[in-house]
mmCIF file of C-alpha atoms in Angstrom:
data_model
loop_
_atom_site.group_PDB
_atom_site.id
_atom_site.type_symbol
_atom_site.label_atom_id
_atom_site.label_comp_id
_atom_site.label_asym_id
_atom_site.label_seq_id
_atom_site.Cartn_x
_atom_site.Cartn_y
_atom_site.Cartn_z
ATOM 1 C CA MET A 1 26.059 34.956 -13.668
ATOM 2 C CA ALA A 2 25.644 32.821 -10.573
ATOM 3 C CA ARG A 3 25.056 34.708 -7.335
ATOM 4 C CA LYS A 4 27.595 33.948 -4.644
ATOM 5 C CA ASN A 5 26.560 33.500 -1.003
ATOM 6 C CA ALA A 6 22.919 34.330 -1.747
ATOM 7 C CA SER A 7 20.575 33.247 1.008
ATOM 8 C CA ILE A 8 17.974 30.842 -0.264
ATOM 9 C CA SER A 9 14.590 30.858 1.382
ATOM 10 C CA GLU A 10 12.498 27.733 1.264
ATOM 11 C CA THR A 11 10.017 27.199 -1.555
ATOM 12 C CA PRO A 12 7.249 24.600 -1.863
ATOM 13 C CA ALA A 13 9.657 22.664 -4.133
ATOM 14 C CA THR A 14 12.554 22.627 -1.661
ATOM 15 C CA ALA A 15 10.164 21.798 1.204
ATOM 16 C CA PHE A 16 8.864 18.848 -0.863
ATOM 17 C CA LEU A 17 12.400 17.622 -1.596
ATOM 18 C CA LYS A 18 13.435 17.958 2.068
ATOM 19 C CA ALA A 19 10.295 16.164 3.245
ATOM 20 C CA HIS A 20 11.200 13.265 0.948
ATOM 21 C CA ARG A 21 14.850 13.343 2.083
ATOM 22 C CA VAL A 22 16.187 14.135 -1.375
ATOM 23 C CA GLU A 23 19.713 15.481 -1.516
ATOM 24 C CA PHE A 24 19.956 18.550 -3.700
ATOM 25 C CA ALA A 25 22.237 21.487 -4.318
ATOM 26 C CA GLY A 26 20.629 24.936 -4.591
ATOM 27 C CA LEU A 27 21.868 26.966 -7.558
ATOM 28 C CA PRO A 28 20.844 30.642 -7.513
ATOM 29 C CA TYR A 29 21.528 32.761 -10.602
ATOM 30 C CA GLU A 30 20.618 36.180 -11.962
ATOM 31 C CA TYR A 31 17.154 35.749 -13.502
ATOM 32 C CA LEU A 32 16.511 37.248 -16.927
ATOM 33 C CA GLU A 33 12.908 37.737 -18.102
ATOM 34 C CA HIS A 34 12.338 35.414 -21.112
ATOM 35 C CA GLY A 35 15.892 34.071 -20.721
ATOM 36 C CA GLY A 36 14.706 30.519 -20.218
ATOM 37 C CA ALA A 37 16.826 27.435 -19.692
ATOM 38 C CA GLN A 38 19.469 28.628 -22.142
ATOM 39 C CA HIS A 39 20.138 31.702 -19.986
ATOM 40 C CA SER A 40 20.152 29.812 -16.688
ATOM 41 C CA ALA A 41 22.553 27.231 -18.145
ATOM 42 C CA ALA A 42 24.909 29.978 -19.332
ATOM 43 C CA ALA A 43 24.653 31.846 -16.002
ATOM 44 C CA LEU A 44 25.565 28.688 -14.090
ATOM 45 C CA GLY A 45 28.172 27.443 -16.571
ATOM 46 C CA ARG A 46 26.125 24.314 -17.328
ATOM 47 C CA ASP A 47 25.238 22.465 -20.508
ATOM 48 C CA PRO A 48 21.641 23.406 -21.458
ATOM 49 C CA TYR A 49 21.017 19.718 -22.267
ATOM 50 C CA GLY A 50 21.205 19.016 -18.519
ATOM 51 C CA VAL A 51 19.107 22.026 -17.490
ATOM 52 C CA VAL A 52 15.553 20.717 -17.500
ATOM 53 C CA LYS A 53 12.525 22.900 -18.242
ATOM 54 C CA THR A 54 9.235 22.317 -16.416
ATOM 55 C CA LEU A 55 6.401 22.974 -18.872
ATOM 56 C CA VAL A 56 2.742 23.072 -17.844
ATOM 57 C CA MET A 57 0.580 21.927 -20.741
ATOM 58 C CA GLN A 58 -2.977 20.740 -21.239
ATOM 59 C CA ASP A 59 -4.791 18.176 -23.333
ATOM 60 C CA GLN A 60 -7.859 18.694 -25.525
ATOM 61 C CA GLU A 61 -10.099 18.644 -22.430
ATOM 62 C CA ALA A 62 -7.976 21.329 -20.719
ATOM 63 C CA LYS A 63 -6.641 18.746 -18.236
ATOM 64 C CA PRO A 64 -3.199 19.937 -17.092
ATOM 65 C CA LEU A 65 0.007 17.940 -17.285
ATOM 66 C CA ILE A 66 3.700 18.621 -16.780
ATOM 67 C CA VAL A 67 6.429 17.893 -19.319
ATOM 68 C CA LEU A 68 10.101 17.862 -18.338
ATOM 69 C CA MET A 69 12.331 18.700 -21.306
ATOM 70 C CA HIS A 70 16.003 19.416 -21.994
ATOM 71 C CA GLY A 71 16.766 23.141 -21.951
ATOM 72 C CA ASN A 72 17.987 23.091 -25.541
ATOM 73 C CA ARG A 73 15.091 21.098 -26.982
ATOM 74 C CA LYS A 74 11.378 21.710 -27.435
ATOM 75 C CA VAL A 75 8.351 19.453 -27.163
ATOM 76 C CA SER A 76 6.745 17.908 -30.220
ATOM 77 C CA THR A 77 3.168 18.220 -28.996
ATOM 78 C CA LYS A 78 1.977 15.815 -31.724
ATOM 79 C CA ASN A 79 4.411 13.099 -30.619
ATOM 80 C CA LEU A 80 3.575 13.720 -26.971
ATOM 81 C CA ALA A 81 -0.189 13.552 -27.573
ATOM 82 C CA ARG A 82 0.181 10.294 -29.498
ATOM 83 C CA GLN A 83 2.257 8.712 -26.704
ATOM 84 C CA ILE A 84 -0.057 9.698 -23.855
ATOM 85 C CA GLY A 85 -3.276 8.857 -25.693
ATOM 86 C CA ALA A 86 -4.511 12.430 -26.080
ATOM 87 C CA GLN A 87 -6.022 13.992 -29.188
ATOM 88 C CA SER A 88 -3.910 17.103 -28.718
ATOM 89 C CA VAL A 89 -1.579 18.823 -26.266
ATOM 90 C CA GLU A 90 -0.733 22.508 -26.035
ATOM 91 C CA PRO A 91 1.055 24.820 -23.603
ATOM 92 C CA CYS A 92 -1.120 26.444 -20.961
ATOM 93 C CA ALA A 93 -1.424 30.220 -20.874
ATOM 94 C CA PRO A 94 0.859 31.633 -18.130
ATOM 95 C CA GLU A 95 -2.043 32.495 -15.801
ATOM 96 C CA VAL A 96 -3.524 28.996 -16.222
ATOM 97 C CA ALA A 97 -0.136 27.378 -15.585
ATOM 98 C CA HIS A 98 0.168 29.475 -12.405
ATOM 99 C CA ARG A 99 -3.304 28.469 -11.254
ATOM 100 C CA HIS A 100 -2.477 24.752 -11.656
ATOM 101 C CA SER A 101 1.099 24.769 -10.366
ATOM 102 C CA GLY A 102 1.173 27.630 -7.872
ATOM 103 C CA TYR A 103 4.355 28.869 -9.550
ATOM 104 C CA PHE A 104 4.968 31.807 -11.866
ATOM 105 C CA VAL A 105 6.284 31.052 -15.364
ATOM 106 C CA GLY A 106 10.069 31.142 -15.158
ATOM 107 C CA GLY A 107 9.955 29.665 -11.660
ATOM 108 C CA THR A 108 7.853 26.537 -12.217
ATOM 109 C CA SER A 109 9.043 23.392 -10.480
ATOM 110 C CA PRO A 110 7.471 19.956 -10.839
ATOM 111 C CA PHE A 111 7.892 19.517 -7.066
ATOM 112 C CA GLY A 112 5.415 20.904 -4.556
ATOM 113 C CA THR A 113 2.808 21.959 -7.104
ATOM 114 C CA ARG A 114 -0.541 23.299 -5.926
ATOM 115 C CA ARG A 115 -2.388 20.625 -7.904
ATOM 116 C CA ARG A 116 -1.181 17.095 -8.581
ATOM 117 C CA MET A 117 -0.754 16.572 -12.326
ATOM 118 C CA PRO A 118 0.577 13.737 -14.476
ATOM 119 C CA VAL A 119 4.268 14.254 -15.212
ATOM 120 C CA TYR A 120 6.047 13.176 -18.387
ATOM 121 C CA ILE A 121 9.824 13.242 -18.731
ATOM 122 C CA GLU A 122 11.824 13.145 -21.944
ATOM 123 C CA GLU A 123 13.347 9.677 -21.801
ATOM 124 C CA THR A 124 16.910 10.831 -22.546
ATOM 125 C CA ILE A 125 16.932 12.985 -19.382
ATOM 126 C CA LEU A 126 16.947 9.785 -17.334
ATOM 127 C CA GLY A 127 20.345 8.876 -18.808
ATOM 128 C CA LEU A 128 22.016 11.929 -17.258
ATOM 129 C CA PRO A 129 23.870 11.563 -13.929
ATOM 130 C CA LYS A 130 22.448 14.858 -12.560
ATOM 131 C CA ILE A 131 20.030 17.503 -13.802
ATOM 132 C CA CYS A 132 19.366 21.112 -12.879
ATOM 133 C CA ILE A 133 15.657 21.847 -12.565
ATOM 134 C CA ASN A 134 13.686 24.780 -11.215
ATOM 135 C CA GLY A 135 13.602 24.989 -7.448
ATOM 136 C CA GLY A 136 10.331 26.904 -7.225
ATOM 137 C CA ARG A 137 11.438 30.477 -7.807
ATOM 138 C CA ARG A 138 12.717 32.547 -10.695
ATOM 139 C CA GLY A 139 16.510 32.542 -10.587
ATOM 140 C CA PHE A 140 16.848 29.333 -8.578
ATOM 141 C CA LEU A 141 17.563 25.791 -9.775
ATOM 142 C CA VAL A 142 18.255 22.626 -7.815
ATOM 143 C CA GLU A 143 20.657 19.908 -8.893
ATOM 144 C CA ILE A 144 19.286 16.400 -8.366
ATOM 145 C CA ALA A 145 19.447 12.897 -9.803
ATOM 146 C CA PRO A 146 16.859 12.623 -12.614
ATOM 147 C CA GLN A 147 15.463 9.385 -11.156
ATOM 148 C CA VAL A 148 13.954 11.520 -8.360
ATOM 149 C CA CYS A 149 11.348 12.700 -10.903
ATOM 150 C CA VAL A 150 10.252 9.112 -11.522
ATOM 151 C CA ASP A 151 10.444 7.996 -7.900
ATOM 152 C CA LEU A 152 8.604 10.950 -6.317
ATOM 153 C CA LEU A 153 6.412 12.283 -9.129
ATOM 154 C CA GLY A 154 5.675 9.090 -11.033
ATOM 155 C CA ALA A 155 7.084 10.755 -14.162
ATOM 156 C CA LYS A 156 6.509 8.608 -17.228
ATOM 157 C CA PRO A 157 9.236 8.531 -19.907
ATOM 158 C CA VAL A 158 8.250 9.807 -23.361
ATOM 159 C CA ARG A 159 10.152 10.572 -26.570
ATOM 160 C CA CYS A 160 8.995 13.955 -27.794
ATOM 161 C CA ALA A 161 12.132 16.119 -27.976
ATOM 162 C CA ILE A 162 12.888 18.095 -31.106
ATOM 163 C CA ASP A 163 15.699 20.544 -31.762
ATOM 164 C CA LEU A 164 15.073 24.236 -31.212
ATOM 165 C CA ASP A 165 14.779 26.172 -34.449
#
């Protein structure tokens, strides 16, 4: 359930968006451990297709990268690897993802990361008018235009979405 009138303190993600003069709406909700994008979508009354997950992954050389994916889809790591010219891609362990991004799993935003990483966005996300994406804290999303990810992060479109089991 969405929290009403919750005060939102600034995060590295919201500071980044403000510094780049990006309009966004802050969307706090009741965080649920392991609830993921499906839970946040339900809590906010949104379609999980428009709630975008920020996934920190790594290639075969342990070089980190970020993948932005629909909340009700998962990443085909084989398709992703093929498209970005890697031998393999796999999710980072939570502590490794935190070290690269500066965010805890469940609160990872692609904006304001500790380390600059290549960003890949599922191509179909760019066709949406608005997306909800993590705002840099567990239980907090921001609503933005998806083109912001391309314009500010240099996100490269890929086609690697597969249905959840």
